[in-house]
Coordinates of C-alpha atoms and ligand atoms in Angstrom, one line a residue:
Chain A
M1008 CA -103.9 -12.9 -40.3
A1009 CA -106.2 -11.1 -42.7
N1010 CA -108.9 -12.9 -40.9
D1011 CA -107.9 -11.3 -37.6
A1012 CA -107.9 -7.8 -39.1
D1013 CA -111.4 -8.5 -40.4
L1014 CA -112.7 -9.6 -37.1
T1015 CA -111.5 -6.5 -35.3
G1016 CA -112.9 -4.4 -38.0
H1017 CA -116.3 -6.0 -37.6
D1018 CA -116.1 -5.9 -33.8
A1019 CA -115.9 -2.2 -33.9
A1020 CA -118.8 -1.8 -36.3
P1021 CA -121.8 -2.7 -34.0
E1022 CA -120.6 -0.2 -31.4
M1023 CA -120.2 2.5 -33.9
C1024 CA -123.7 1.9 -35.1
A1025 CA -125.1 1.8 -31.6
D1026 CA -123.9 5.3 -30.8
P1027 CA -125.6 7.4 -33.4
S1028 CA -128.7 5.3 -33.4
S1029 CA -129.4 5.8 -29.7
A1030 CA -128.6 9.4 -30.0
A1031 CA -131.1 9.8 -32.9
A1032 CA -133.7 7.8 -31.0
A1033 CA -133.5 9.8 -27.8
P1034 CA -136.2 12.4 -28.6
Q1035 CA -138.7 9.6 -29.4
P1036 CA -138.9 7.3 -26.3
P1037 CA -141.3 4.7 -27.8
K1038 CA -139.0 4.0 -30.7
H1039 CA -136.0 3.9 -28.4
S1040 CA -136.6 0.5 -26.9
A1041 CA -137.3 -1.0 -30.3
R1042 CA -133.9 0.2 -31.5
R1043 CA -132.2 -1.3 -28.5
A1044 CA -133.8 -4.7 -29.2
L1045 CA -132.6 -4.5 -32.7
T1046 CA -129.0 -3.9 -31.6
K1047 CA -129.2 -7.0 -29.5
I1048 CA -130.3 -9.2 -32.4
T1049 CA -127.6 -7.7 -34.5
R1050 CA -125.1 -8.9 -32.0
G1051 CA -126.3 -12.5 -32.3
T1052 CA -126.6 -12.3 -36.0
Y1053 CA -123.1 -10.8 -36.1
L1054 CA -121.6 -13.9 -34.4
K1055 CA -123.4 -16.2 -36.8
E1056 CA -122.3 -14.1 -39.7
A1057 CA -118.8 -14.1 -38.6
A1058 CA -118.9 -17.9 -38.2
L1059 CA -120.4 -18.4 -41.6
K1060 CA -118.0 -16.0 -43.2
N1061 CA -115.1 -17.9 -41.8
L1062 CA -116.6 -21.2 -42.9
F1063 CA -116.8 -19.9 -46.5
L1064 CA -113.4 -18.5 -46.2
L1065 CA -112.2 -21.9 -45.2
C1066 CA -113.9 -23.4 -48.3
A1067 CA -112.2 -20.9 -50.5
F1068 CA -108.9 -21.5 -48.8
V1069 CA -109.1 -25.2 -49.5
A1070 CA -109.6 -24.6 -53.2
V1071 CA -106.7 -22.2 -53.3
A1072 CA -104.5 -24.4 -51.2
G1073 CA -105.4 -27.3 -53.6
V1074 CA -104.2 -25.4 -56.6
A1075 CA -101.1 -24.2 -54.8
L1076 CA -100.2 -27.6 -53.6
I1077 CA -100.5 -29.2 -57.0
F1078 CA -98.5 -26.5 -58.5
I1079 CA -95.8 -26.7 -56.0
F1080 CA -95.7 -30.5 -56.1
V1081 CA -95.6 -30.6 -59.9
G1082 CA -93.1 -27.7 -59.9
I1083 CA -90.7 -29.4 -57.6
K1084 CA -90.8 -32.7 -59.4
G1085 CA -90.6 -31.2 -62.9
W1086 CA -88.3 -28.2 -62.5
P1087 CA -85.0 -30.1 -62.7
I1088 CA -85.7 -31.1 -66.3
F1089 CA -85.4 -27.4 -67.3
G1090 CA -82.0 -27.3 -65.8
K1091 CA -81.0 -30.6 -67.2
V1092 CA -82.2 -30.2 -70.8
G1093 CA -82.5 -26.4 -70.9
I1094 CA -85.9 -24.8 -71.2
F1095 CA -85.5 -24.0 -74.9
D1096 CA -84.4 -27.5 -75.8
F1097 CA -87.2 -28.9 -73.7
L1098 CA -89.9 -26.7 -75.3
G1099 CA -88.3 -26.5 -78.7
G1100 CA -86.7 -29.9 -79.2
A1101 CA -88.1 -31.8 -82.1
T1102 CA -87.5 -35.3 -80.7
W1103 CA -89.3 -37.0 -77.9
F1104 CA -87.5 -40.2 -77.3
P1105 CA -87.0 -40.3 -73.5
T1106 CA -85.4 -43.7 -73.3
K1107 CA -82.7 -42.5 -75.6
G1108 CA -82.4 -39.2 -73.7
H1109 CA -84.2 -37.0 -76.2
F1110 CA -86.6 -34.7 -74.2
G1111 CA -88.0 -32.4 -76.9
I1112 CA -91.7 -31.8 -76.4
L1113 CA -92.4 -29.6 -79.4
P1114 CA -94.1 -32.4 -81.3
L1115 CA -96.4 -33.0 -78.2
I1116 CA -97.2 -29.3 -78.0
I1117 CA -98.0 -29.2 -81.7
N1118 CA -100.1 -32.3 -81.5
S1119 CA -102.1 -31.0 -78.6
L1120 CA -102.7 -27.7 -80.4
L1121 CA -103.7 -29.6 -83.5
A1122 CA -106.1 -31.8 -81.6
M1123 CA -107.6 -28.7 -79.9
T1124 CA -107.8 -26.6 -83.0
G1125 CA -109.6 -29.3 -85.0
A1126 CA -112.0 -30.0 -82.2
L1127 CA -112.7 -26.3 -81.9
V1128 CA -113.3 -25.8 -85.7
L1129 CA -115.7 -28.7 -85.7
G1130 CA -117.3 -28.4 -82.2
G1131 CA -117.3 -24.6 -81.8
P1132 CA -119.8 -23.8 -84.5
L1133 CA -121.8 -26.9 -83.6
A1134 CA -122.0 -25.7 -80.0
V1135 CA -122.8 -22.1 -80.8
G1136 CA -125.4 -23.3 -83.2
T1137 CA -126.9 -25.5 -80.6
A1138 CA -127.0 -22.6 -78.2
V1139 CA -128.7 -20.3 -80.7
F1140 CA -131.2 -23.0 -81.4
L1141 CA -132.0 -23.4 -77.7
S1142 CA -132.1 -19.8 -76.9
E1143 CA -133.7 -18.2 -80.0
V1144 CA -135.2 -20.8 -82.3
A1145 CA -136.5 -23.9 -80.5
S1146 CA -140.1 -24.3 -79.4
P1147 CA -140.5 -25.0 -75.7
R1148 CA -141.0 -28.7 -76.6
A1149 CA -137.9 -29.0 -78.7
R1150 CA -136.0 -27.1 -76.0
A1151 CA -137.2 -29.5 -73.4
L1152 CA -135.8 -32.3 -75.4
V1153 CA -132.5 -30.9 -76.6
R1154 CA -131.3 -29.1 -73.5
P1155 CA -131.2 -32.3 -71.3
A1156 CA -129.5 -34.1 -74.1
V1157 CA -126.7 -31.5 -74.2
E1158 CA -126.4 -31.5 -70.4
L1159 CA -126.2 -35.3 -70.5
L1160 CA -123.2 -35.0 -73.0
A1161 CA -121.4 -33.2 -70.2
G1162 CA -122.1 -35.9 -67.8
I1163 CA -120.8 -38.8 -69.8
P1164 CA -117.4 -40.0 -68.5
S1165 CA -114.6 -39.4 -70.9
V1166 CA -113.6 -43.0 -70.9
V1167 CA -117.0 -43.8 -72.4
Y1168 CA -116.3 -41.2 -75.2
G1169 CA -113.0 -43.0 -75.8
F1170 CA -114.7 -46.4 -75.8
F1171 CA -117.3 -45.1 -78.3
G1172 CA -114.5 -43.7 -80.5
L1173 CA -112.5 -46.9 -80.3
V1174 CA -115.2 -49.4 -81.1
L1175 CA -117.5 -47.4 -83.3
L1176 CA -115.8 -44.4 -84.9
R1177 CA -112.4 -45.9 -85.5
P1178 CA -113.5 -48.8 -87.6
I1179 CA -115.7 -46.5 -89.7
I1180 CA -112.8 -44.1 -90.3
A1181 CA -110.5 -47.0 -91.1
D1182 CA -113.0 -48.4 -93.6
L1183 CA -113.6 -45.0 -95.2
F1184 CA -110.1 -43.7 -95.4
G1185 CA -107.8 -46.7 -94.8
G1186 CA -105.3 -47.2 -92.1
L1187 CA -106.2 -48.2 -88.6
G1188 CA -108.4 -45.3 -87.7
F1189 CA -106.1 -44.1 -85.0
G1190 CA -105.3 -40.4 -85.6
L1191 CA -106.3 -36.8 -85.5
L1192 CA -109.5 -37.2 -87.5
T1193 CA -111.0 -39.6 -84.9
V1194 CA -109.7 -37.5 -82.0
W1195 CA -111.2 -34.3 -83.6
L1196 CA -114.6 -35.9 -83.9
I1197 CA -114.7 -37.2 -80.4
L1198 CA -113.3 -34.0 -78.9
A1199 CA -115.7 -31.9 -80.9
V1200 CA -118.6 -33.6 -79.3
M1201 CA -117.0 -33.5 -75.9
I1202 CA -116.7 -29.7 -75.9
V1203 CA -120.2 -29.0 -77.2
P1204 CA -121.8 -29.0 -73.7
T1205 CA -119.2 -26.6 -72.3
I1206 CA -119.5 -24.1 -75.1
A1207 CA -123.2 -24.6 -75.7
T1208 CA -124.3 -24.1 -72.1
L1209 CA -122.2 -21.0 -71.6
T1210 CA -123.2 -19.5 -74.9
E1211 CA -126.8 -20.1 -74.2
D1212 CA -126.4 -18.3 -70.8
A1213 CA -124.8 -15.4 -72.6
L1214 CA -127.6 -15.2 -75.2
N1215 CA -130.3 -15.5 -72.5
S1216 CA -128.7 -12.6 -70.6
V1217 CA -129.2 -10.3 -73.6
P1218 CA -132.1 -8.1 -72.6
E1219 CA -135.4 -8.9 -74.3
G1220 CA -135.9 -5.3 -75.3
I1221 CA -133.0 -5.6 -77.7
R1222 CA -134.7 -8.4 -79.6
E1223 CA -137.9 -6.5 -79.8
A1224 CA -136.0 -3.4 -81.0
S1225 CA -134.4 -5.4 -83.8
Y1226 CA -137.6 -7.1 -84.9
S1227 CA -139.5 -3.9 -84.8
M1228 CA -137.1 -2.4 -87.2
G1229 CA -137.9 -5.0 -89.8
A1230 CA -135.0 -7.4 -89.1
T1231 CA -135.6 -11.1 -89.7
K1232 CA -134.9 -13.6 -87.1
W1233 CA -131.6 -14.5 -88.8
Q1234 CA -130.5 -10.9 -89.0
T1235 CA -131.4 -10.3 -85.4
I1236 CA -129.3 -13.3 -84.3
W1237 CA -126.4 -12.6 -86.5
R1238 CA -126.2 -8.8 -86.2
V1239 CA -127.4 -8.1 -82.7
L1240 CA -127.6 -11.1 -80.4
L1241 CA -124.3 -12.8 -81.2
P1242 CA -122.4 -9.5 -81.0
A1243 CA -124.2 -8.6 -77.8
A1244 CA -123.2 -11.9 -76.3
K1245 CA -119.8 -11.9 -77.8
I1246 CA -117.8 -11.7 -74.6
G1247 CA -119.7 -14.6 -73.1
I1248 CA -119.2 -16.6 -76.2
I1249 CA -115.5 -16.0 -76.3
D1250 CA -115.2 -17.1 -72.7
A1251 CA -117.2 -20.2 -73.5
I1252 CA -114.9 -21.0 -76.4
I1253 CA -111.8 -20.6 -74.3
L1254 CA -113.2 -22.9 -71.7
G1255 CA -113.9 -25.3 -74.5
M1256 CA -110.3 -25.0 -75.6
G1257 CA -109.2 -25.8 -72.1
R1258 CA -111.4 -28.8 -72.1
A1259 CA -110.1 -30.1 -75.4
I1260 CA -106.4 -29.6 -74.6
G1261 CA -106.7 -31.1 -71.2
E1262 CA -108.7 -34.2 -72.3
T1263 CA -106.7 -37.3 -71.8
M1264 CA -108.7 -40.5 -71.5
A1265 CA -110.8 -40.2 -74.6
V1266 CA -107.8 -39.1 -76.6
V1267 CA -105.4 -41.8 -75.5
M1268 CA -107.9 -44.4 -76.6
V1269 CA -108.1 -43.3 -80.2
A1270 CA -104.9 -41.3 -80.9
G1271 CA -102.6 -44.3 -81.5
N1272 CA -99.9 -42.6 -79.4
A1273 CA -96.8 -42.2 -81.5
S1274 CA -94.5 -39.4 -80.5
V1275 CA -94.2 -37.6 -83.8
I1276 CA -96.0 -34.9 -85.6
P1277 CA -98.4 -37.0 -87.7
A1278 CA -97.9 -36.8 -91.5
D1279 CA -101.7 -36.7 -92.0
V1280 CA -104.9 -36.9 -90.0
L1281 CA -105.0 -40.7 -90.1
K1282 CA -101.6 -41.3 -88.5
P1283 CA -101.1 -42.0 -84.7
F1284 CA -99.9 -39.2 -82.5
L1285 CA -99.1 -38.4 -78.9
T1286 CA -100.1 -35.2 -77.0
L1287 CA -99.0 -33.4 -73.8
T1288 CA -101.7 -35.2 -71.8
T1289 CA -101.5 -38.7 -73.3
V1290 CA -97.8 -38.9 -73.0
I1291 CA -98.2 -38.7 -69.2
V1292 CA -100.7 -41.5 -69.1
M1293 CA -98.7 -43.7 -71.4
D1294 CA -95.3 -43.2 -69.9
M1295 CA -95.9 -42.6 -66.2
P1296 CA -96.4 -46.3 -65.3
Y1297 CA -92.8 -47.2 -66.3
A1298 CA -90.9 -44.0 -66.5
S1299 CA -88.0 -43.3 -64.1
G1300 CA -85.2 -40.9 -63.6
D1301 CA -85.0 -38.0 -66.1
H1302 CA -87.9 -39.5 -68.1
R1303 CA -90.1 -39.2 -65.0
T1304 CA -88.9 -35.7 -64.3
A1305 CA -89.6 -34.8 -67.9
L1306 CA -93.2 -35.9 -67.6
F1307 CA -93.6 -33.6 -64.6
G1308 CA -92.1 -30.9 -66.8
V1309 CA -94.9 -31.6 -69.3
A1310 CA -97.4 -31.3 -66.5
I1311 CA -95.9 -27.8 -65.7
I1312 CA -96.5 -26.8 -69.3
L1313 CA -100.1 -28.0 -69.1
F1314 CA -100.5 -26.0 -65.9
V1315 CA -99.2 -22.9 -67.6
I1316 CA -101.5 -23.4 -70.6
S1317 CA -104.5 -23.5 -68.2
M1318 CA -103.3 -20.4 -66.5
I1319 CA -103.0 -18.6 -69.8
F1320 CA -106.6 -19.6 -70.6
V1321 CA -107.9 -18.4 -67.3
A1322 CA -106.0 -15.2 -67.6
A1323 CA -107.4 -14.7 -71.1
I1324 CA -110.9 -15.0 -69.8
R1325 CA -110.3 -12.5 -67.1
V1326 CA -108.7 -10.0 -69.4
I1327 CA -111.5 -10.4 -72.0
S1328 CA -114.2 -10.1 -69.4
R1329 CA -112.7 -6.9 -68.0
F1330 CA -112.3 -5.5 -71.5
G1331 CA -115.9 -6.4 -72.2
K1332 CA -117.1 -4.5 -69.1
R1333 CA -115.2 -1.4 -70.0
V1334 CA -116.6 -1.3 -73.6
G1335 CA -120.0 -2.2 -72.1
Chain B
M835 CA -156.2 23.5 -66.8
S836 CA -159.0 23.0 -69.3
E837 CA -159.2 26.6 -70.3
R838 CA -155.6 27.0 -71.2
L839 CA -155.9 23.6 -72.9
A840 CA -158.9 24.5 -74.8
S841 CA -157.3 27.6 -76.3
L842 CA -154.2 25.6 -77.1
L843 CA -156.3 23.0 -78.8
Q844 CA -158.8 25.2 -80.6
D845 CA -156.3 26.4 -83.2
Q846 CA -155.7 23.0 -84.7
A847 CA -158.3 23.5 -87.3
S848 CA -157.3 21.1 -90.0
V849 CA -155.0 18.2 -89.2
G850 CA -152.8 15.9 -91.1
S851 CA -153.3 14.9 -94.7
G852 CA -157.0 14.4 -94.2
R853 CA -156.9 10.7 -94.9
D854 CA -156.5 7.7 -92.7
K855 CA -153.2 5.9 -92.6
F856 CA -154.6 2.9 -90.7
E857 CA -158.2 1.8 -90.8
V858 CA -159.0 -0.7 -88.1
K859 CA -162.3 -2.5 -88.4
K860 CA -164.0 -4.7 -85.8
L861 CA -160.7 -5.8 -84.4
D862 CA -160.6 -8.5 -81.7
F863 CA -157.4 -9.6 -80.2
F864 CA -156.7 -12.8 -78.2
Y865 CA -153.8 -13.9 -76.0
D866 CA -154.6 -17.6 -76.2
K867 CA -158.1 -17.8 -74.7
F868 CA -158.0 -14.3 -73.2
N869 CA -159.9 -11.8 -75.4
A870 CA -157.9 -8.7 -74.6
L871 CA -159.5 -6.3 -77.1
T872 CA -162.9 -6.4 -78.7
D873 CA -164.7 -4.6 -81.5
I874 CA -162.1 -1.9 -82.1
T875 CA -163.0 0.3 -85.0
V876 CA -160.9 3.3 -85.5
G877 CA -159.0 5.3 -88.2
I878 CA -155.5 6.7 -87.6
A879 CA -155.1 10.0 -89.4
E880 CA -152.1 10.3 -91.7
H881 CA -149.5 12.9 -90.8
A882 CA -151.1 13.5 -87.4
V883 CA -150.5 12.4 -83.9
T884 CA -153.0 10.0 -82.3
A885 CA -152.9 9.3 -78.6
F886 CA -154.1 6.2 -76.9
I887 CA -155.1 6.7 -73.3
G888 CA -156.7 4.5 -70.6
P889 CA -156.0 2.8 -67.3
S890 CA -153.3 0.3 -67.0
G891 CA -154.0 -3.1 -68.5
C892 CA -156.7 -1.8 -70.9
G893 CA -154.8 -3.0 -73.9
K894 CA -153.2 0.1 -75.3
S895 CA -149.9 -1.6 -75.8
T896 CA -151.6 -4.7 -77.2
F897 CA -153.4 -2.6 -79.8
L898 CA -150.3 -0.6 -80.7
R899 CA -148.4 -3.9 -81.2
C900 CA -151.2 -5.1 -83.5
L901 CA -150.4 -2.3 -85.9
N902 CA -146.9 -3.6 -86.7
R903 CA -147.7 -7.2 -86.0
M904 CA -145.2 -7.3 -83.1
N905 CA -147.7 -9.6 -81.4
D906 CA -147.0 -12.2 -84.0
L907 CA -143.8 -12.9 -82.0
I908 CA -145.8 -13.9 -78.9
P909 CA -146.9 -17.5 -79.3
G910 CA -150.7 -18.2 -79.1
T911 CA -151.9 -14.7 -80.1
R912 CA -154.6 -14.3 -82.6
V913 CA -156.3 -11.4 -84.4
E914 CA -159.9 -11.1 -85.8
G915 CA -161.1 -8.3 -87.9
Q916 CA -159.2 -6.0 -90.2
I917 CA -156.3 -3.6 -90.1
L918 CA -155.7 -1.8 -93.3
L919 CA -152.5 0.2 -93.9
D920 CA -153.0 2.5 -96.9
G921 CA -156.0 0.4 -97.8
Q922 CA -154.0 -2.9 -97.7
E923 CA -154.9 -5.6 -95.2
I924 CA -151.7 -6.1 -93.1
H925 CA -152.7 -9.7 -92.3
G926 CA -153.4 -10.4 -96.0
P927 CA -151.8 -13.4 -97.7
G928 CA -148.3 -12.6 -98.9
V929 CA -147.8 -9.7 -96.6
D930 CA -144.4 -9.9 -95.0
P931 CA -144.5 -8.8 -91.4
V932 CA -140.8 -7.9 -91.7
D933 CA -141.6 -5.4 -94.5
L934 CA -144.5 -4.1 -92.5
R935 CA -142.3 -3.4 -89.6
R936 CA -139.9 -1.4 -91.8
R937 CA -142.8 0.9 -92.6
V938 CA -144.2 1.0 -89.1
G939 CA -141.5 1.7 -86.6
M940 CA -141.8 1.4 -82.9
I941 CA -140.4 3.1 -79.8
F942 CA -140.6 1.3 -76.5
Q943 CA -141.1 2.4 -72.9
Q944 CA -137.6 1.3 -71.9
P945 CA -134.9 2.8 -74.1
N946 CA -133.3 -0.3 -75.8
P947 CA -130.3 0.7 -77.8
F948 CA -128.1 -2.1 -79.0
P949 CA -124.8 -2.7 -77.2
M950 CA -122.8 -1.1 -80.0
S951 CA -121.7 2.3 -80.9
I952 CA -124.0 5.3 -81.4
Y953 CA -123.2 5.2 -85.1
D954 CA -123.8 1.5 -85.5
N955 CA -127.1 1.8 -83.7
V956 CA -128.4 4.4 -86.1
A957 CA -126.8 2.6 -89.1
Y958 CA -128.4 -0.7 -88.1
G959 CA -131.6 -0.3 -90.1
P960 CA -130.0 1.0 -93.3
R961 CA -127.4 -1.8 -93.2
L962 CA -130.1 -4.4 -92.7
H963 CA -131.7 -3.2 -95.9
G964 CA -128.5 -3.4 -97.8
M965 CA -126.9 0.0 -97.6
R966 CA -123.1 -0.4 -97.4
K967 CA -121.6 2.9 -98.7
K968 CA -119.9 4.7 -95.9
S969 CA -120.7 8.2 -97.2
E970 CA -124.4 7.4 -97.6
L971 CA -124.5 5.9 -94.1
D972 CA -122.7 8.9 -92.6
G973 CA -125.4 11.1 -94.2
I974 CA -128.3 9.1 -92.9
V975 CA -126.8 8.8 -89.4
E976 CA -126.3 12.5 -89.1
E977 CA -129.7 13.3 -90.6
S978 CA -131.5 10.9 -88.3
L979 CA -129.7 12.1 -85.2
K980 CA -130.6 15.6 -86.1
R981 CA -134.3 14.8 -86.6
A982 CA -134.2 13.0 -83.2
N983 CA -132.8 16.1 -81.5
L984 CA -129.7 14.3 -80.4
W985 CA -127.0 15.3 -83.0
K986 CA -125.6 18.2 -81.0
E987 CA -125.1 16.1 -77.9
V988 CA -123.4 13.1 -79.7
K989 CA -121.8 14.4 -82.9
D990 CA -118.3 14.1 -81.4
I991 CA -118.8 10.7 -79.7
L992 CA -120.4 8.7 -82.5
G993 CA -118.0 5.8 -81.8
R994 CA -119.0 5.5 -78.1
G995 CA -121.3 2.8 -76.9
G996 CA -125.0 3.6 -77.1
L997 CA -125.5 2.3 -73.6
T998 CA -123.1 5.0 -72.2
L999 CA -125.7 7.7 -72.9
S1000 CA -128.2 8.9 -70.3
G1001 CA -131.7 7.3 -70.4
G1002 CA -133.2 10.3 -72.2
Q1003 CA -130.5 10.4 -74.7
Q1004 CA -130.8 6.6 -75.2
Q1005 CA -134.5 7.1 -76.0
R1006 CA -133.7 9.7 -78.6
L1007 CA -131.0 7.4 -80.0
C1008 CA -133.7 4.8 -80.4
I1009 CA -135.9 7.3 -82.2
A1010 CA -133.0 8.2 -84.5
R1011 CA -132.4 4.5 -85.1
V1012 CA -136.0 4.1 -86.2
L1013 CA -136.0 7.3 -88.3
A1014 CA -133.0 6.0 -90.2
V1015 CA -135.2 3.5 -92.0
E1016 CA -137.7 6.2 -92.9
P1017 CA -140.9 4.6 -91.6
D1018 CA -144.3 6.0 -92.6
V1019 CA -145.6 5.4 -89.1
L1020 CA -144.1 5.7 -85.7
L1021 CA -145.7 3.8 -82.8
M1022 CA -144.5 5.1 -79.4
D1023 CA -145.4 3.1 -76.3
E1024 CA -145.1 5.4 -73.4
P1025 CA -141.8 6.8 -74.8
C1026 CA -141.4 9.4 -72.1
S1027 CA -142.3 7.6 -68.9
A1028 CA -138.7 6.5 -68.2
I1029 CA -136.8 9.6 -69.1
D1030 CA -135.8 13.0 -67.7
P1031 CA -138.0 16.1 -68.2
T1032 CA -135.5 17.8 -70.6
S1033 CA -135.5 14.8 -72.8
V1034 CA -139.3 14.6 -72.6
Q1035 CA -139.4 18.2 -73.9
K1036 CA -137.1 17.3 -76.8
V1037 CA -139.1 14.2 -77.7
E1038 CA -142.4 16.2 -77.7
D1039 CA -140.7 18.8 -79.9
L1040 CA -139.5 16.3 -82.3
M1041 CA -142.9 14.7 -82.6
A1042 CA -144.3 18.0 -83.7
E1043 CA -141.6 18.3 -86.3
L1044 CA -141.9 14.8 -87.5
K1045 CA -145.6 14.7 -88.1
D1046 CA -145.3 16.6 -91.4
R1047 CA -143.9 13.4 -92.9
I1048 CA -144.8 10.7 -90.4
T1049 CA -147.9 9.4 -88.8
I1050 CA -147.5 9.0 -85.1
V1051 CA -149.3 7.0 -82.5
I1052 CA -148.4 7.5 -78.9
V1053 CA -149.5 5.6 -75.8
T1054 CA -149.3 7.8 -72.7
H1055 CA -150.5 7.8 -69.1
N1056 CA -149.9 11.5 -69.0
M1057 CA -153.1 13.5 -69.9
Q1058 CA -151.2 16.7 -70.2
Q1059 CA -148.9 15.1 -72.7
A1060 CA -151.7 13.6 -74.7
A1061 CA -153.3 17.0 -74.8
R1062 CA -150.1 18.8 -75.7
V1063 CA -148.9 16.5 -78.5
S1064 CA -151.9 14.8 -80.1
D1065 CA -154.5 15.7 -82.6
F1066 CA -156.7 12.8 -81.9
T1067 CA -157.2 10.8 -78.8
A1068 CA -158.6 7.3 -78.3
F1069 CA -159.8 6.2 -74.8
F1070 CA -159.7 2.5 -74.1
L1071 CA -161.2 0.9 -71.1
Q1072 CA -161.5 -2.6 -69.7
E1073 CA -164.5 -2.4 -67.4
M1074 CA -164.1 -5.7 -65.7
A1075 CA -161.0 -7.8 -65.1
G1076 CA -161.0 -10.8 -67.5
E1077 CA -163.4 -9.0 -69.9
P1078 CA -162.1 -7.6 -73.2
A1079 CA -161.3 -3.9 -73.4
H1080 CA -163.4 -1.6 -75.6
L1081 CA -162.6 1.6 -77.4
I1082 CA -164.9 4.0 -75.5
E1083 CA -164.3 7.2 -77.2
F1084 CA -162.3 8.5 -80.2
E1085 CA -162.3 12.2 -80.9
R1086 CA -160.3 15.2 -81.9
T1087 CA -158.1 15.7 -78.8
A1088 CA -159.6 19.2 -78.2
A1089 CA -163.1 17.8 -78.1
L1090 CA -162.3 14.8 -76.1
F1091 CA -160.6 16.8 -73.3
T1092 CA -163.0 19.7 -73.2
S1093 CA -166.3 18.0 -73.8
P1094 CA -166.1 14.2 -73.5
K1095 CA -169.2 12.6 -74.8
D1096 CA -168.9 9.5 -72.6
K1097 CA -169.3 9.7 -68.8
R1098 CA -166.5 7.1 -68.4
T1099 CA -164.1 9.2 -70.5
E1100 CA -164.9 12.2 -68.4
D1101 CA -164.3 10.3 -65.2
Y1102 CA -161.0 9.1 -66.5
I1103 CA -159.6 12.4 -67.7
T1104 CA -160.7 14.2 -64.6
G1105 CA -158.8 11.6 -62.6
R1106 CA -161.8 9.8 -61.0
F1107 CA -160.5 6.4 -61.8
G1108 CA -157.5 4.6 -63.3
Ligands
ATP2081 N1 -148.0 -11.6 -73.4 C1 -149.2 -11.6 -72.8 N2 -149.9 -12.7 -72.6 C2 -151.1 -12.7 -72.0 N3 -151.7 -11.6 -71.6 C3 -151.2 -10.4 -71.8 C4 -149.9 -10.3 -72.4 N4 -149.5 -9.0 -72.5 C5 -150.6 -8.4 -72.0 N5 -151.5 -9.2 -71.6 C6 -152.8 -8.8 -71.0 O1 -153.5 -8.0 -71.9 C7 -154.2 -6.9 -71.3 C8 -153.7 -5.7 -71.9 O2 -152.4 -5.5 -71.6 P1 -151.6 -4.2 -72.2 O3 -150.1 -4.4 -71.9 O4 -151.9 -4.1 -73.7 O5 -152.1 -3.0 -71.4 P2 -151.7 -1.5 -71.4 O6 -152.9 -0.7 -71.6 O7 -150.6 -1.3 -72.3 O8 -151.3 -1.3 -69.9 P3 -150.1 -0.3 -69.3 O9 -150.7 1.0 -69.4 O10 -149.9 -0.8 -67.9 O11 -148.9 -0.5 -70.2 C9 -153.8 -7.0 -69.8 O12 -154.9 -7.7 -69.1 C10 -152.6 -7.9 -69.8 O13 -152.6 -8.7 -68.6
MG2082 MG1 -148.5 -0.8 -72.0

């Protein structure tokens, strides 16, 4: 429908252009023919452009439709649980014991937030540091070595991270601190590494887009490299860095496979960082294979919550970017 | 032009403090293998304005950036010869380029304020060097903005972003920012080529006011500007592409513009090449 309106709008455009241009060309006969030829080509190009435009529109539509379909599907499947349990008891209930009819996901929410926060505290500085190194400190050779390594981190499937955590990290943590090694500590370490590429790459982009003149200005005033990074470059890139961190948070809270392999998966708020725990994502993987009835509906309800969390992150990025533009 | 110029220039009998702030001796400069400048020997008079002129690519910026060791930041650059600041070799062992740059400030062709408030821009230098007290900073910010001929325009909007100013105002903000660290020397690389005429006028005015206390070196492509603002003029020329550039002539500005000794200088200032 919007499409149709666009088409007619464009249809009118070539004619409107043709009129004034031929009028202007009238006093100069030699140029006149050249202009007419141009108009013809524009017609052909116009058709091609219209076709391409619709093609891209289609691509965009598929993406939007995908999101909408998932949302509707998950929404329809999960919505009844809010009616059944009540949205406040669902979100605020302290016990998740679905086979006994307890559908409180508060522990899962808290566990997810704990996992994300720890990963961010460890991985955020690591990632920003890596980005500063790549953009401001590294020699071209060091950069040629480190950057592909960081990009490779992003390409490793999360099950491999989980496997690495399970066979390598978990025993070490068990040896060092006792217990089985399933718990927040292991998850934090794994997730911290997993969010590095997301945050580092975007932070590096943000730093690289700070104009060179600003670095020169700072150095020329007698600032050291450290002062320049800390007082000028990081503040100048701040909006981009915040966006990067929010995307990293999304990555951490949404991660499932790697977490399920090392979290131990007990549906309580863990007493300490070495005790097993279950999150919003891992509960779905663990329970979906056998869940039925209200239990199954509740899992879809959890998916709705995950969806809402993603939406909050995306909205936050948009708001922050707009705010950044205004402050300029 | 030259008659009005001559009368304008004649009355600059004695200039500056009478001693040289910088003494440059037999300087050669290299970008990797490329010898960009050779055999430059020149004195930069203290508390005076020295202009560098010459065709594009003749190494004016390169030379200017030697004076505060900004070229150190470009990998592969190398200097031979001596540059003395107040008699001290700036490449000497133990000389901290960071400290040198505090004393030798720089203004660039493109205004480059930081993406922070006007106030924070000007307070940047003093804060770097450890000043924290609000009242002291307020004083310095006001004083620097006044000296940069910008105070009247921004005194009510100090909290606004520096990048929201016009190009000419931004350039004066950059000047205020440098002045806030009280440099002995101000290096200006074509400071007026990207700004509006009113701001050019203000920048030229403030140069005249500043030179009581500060030594100024300015690179400019504008002969009239060189003649208007400077006491000494150095003409650089790279005669062949790939060859190093030389300092062709260095004179009192009046003398260089009215009676150049070198044919090549004359050709350049009368617009025959470059
Ligand atoms: N970073 C660099 N690496 C290599 N060569 C450079 C670099 N910067 C400048 N050059 C070369 O050094 C020479 C002098 O350049 P410079 O920028 O100093 O000239 P300039 O006189 O300032 O020119 P303009 O008037 O156009 O600003 C030129 O041949 C230039 O190509
Ligand atoms: Mg230059």
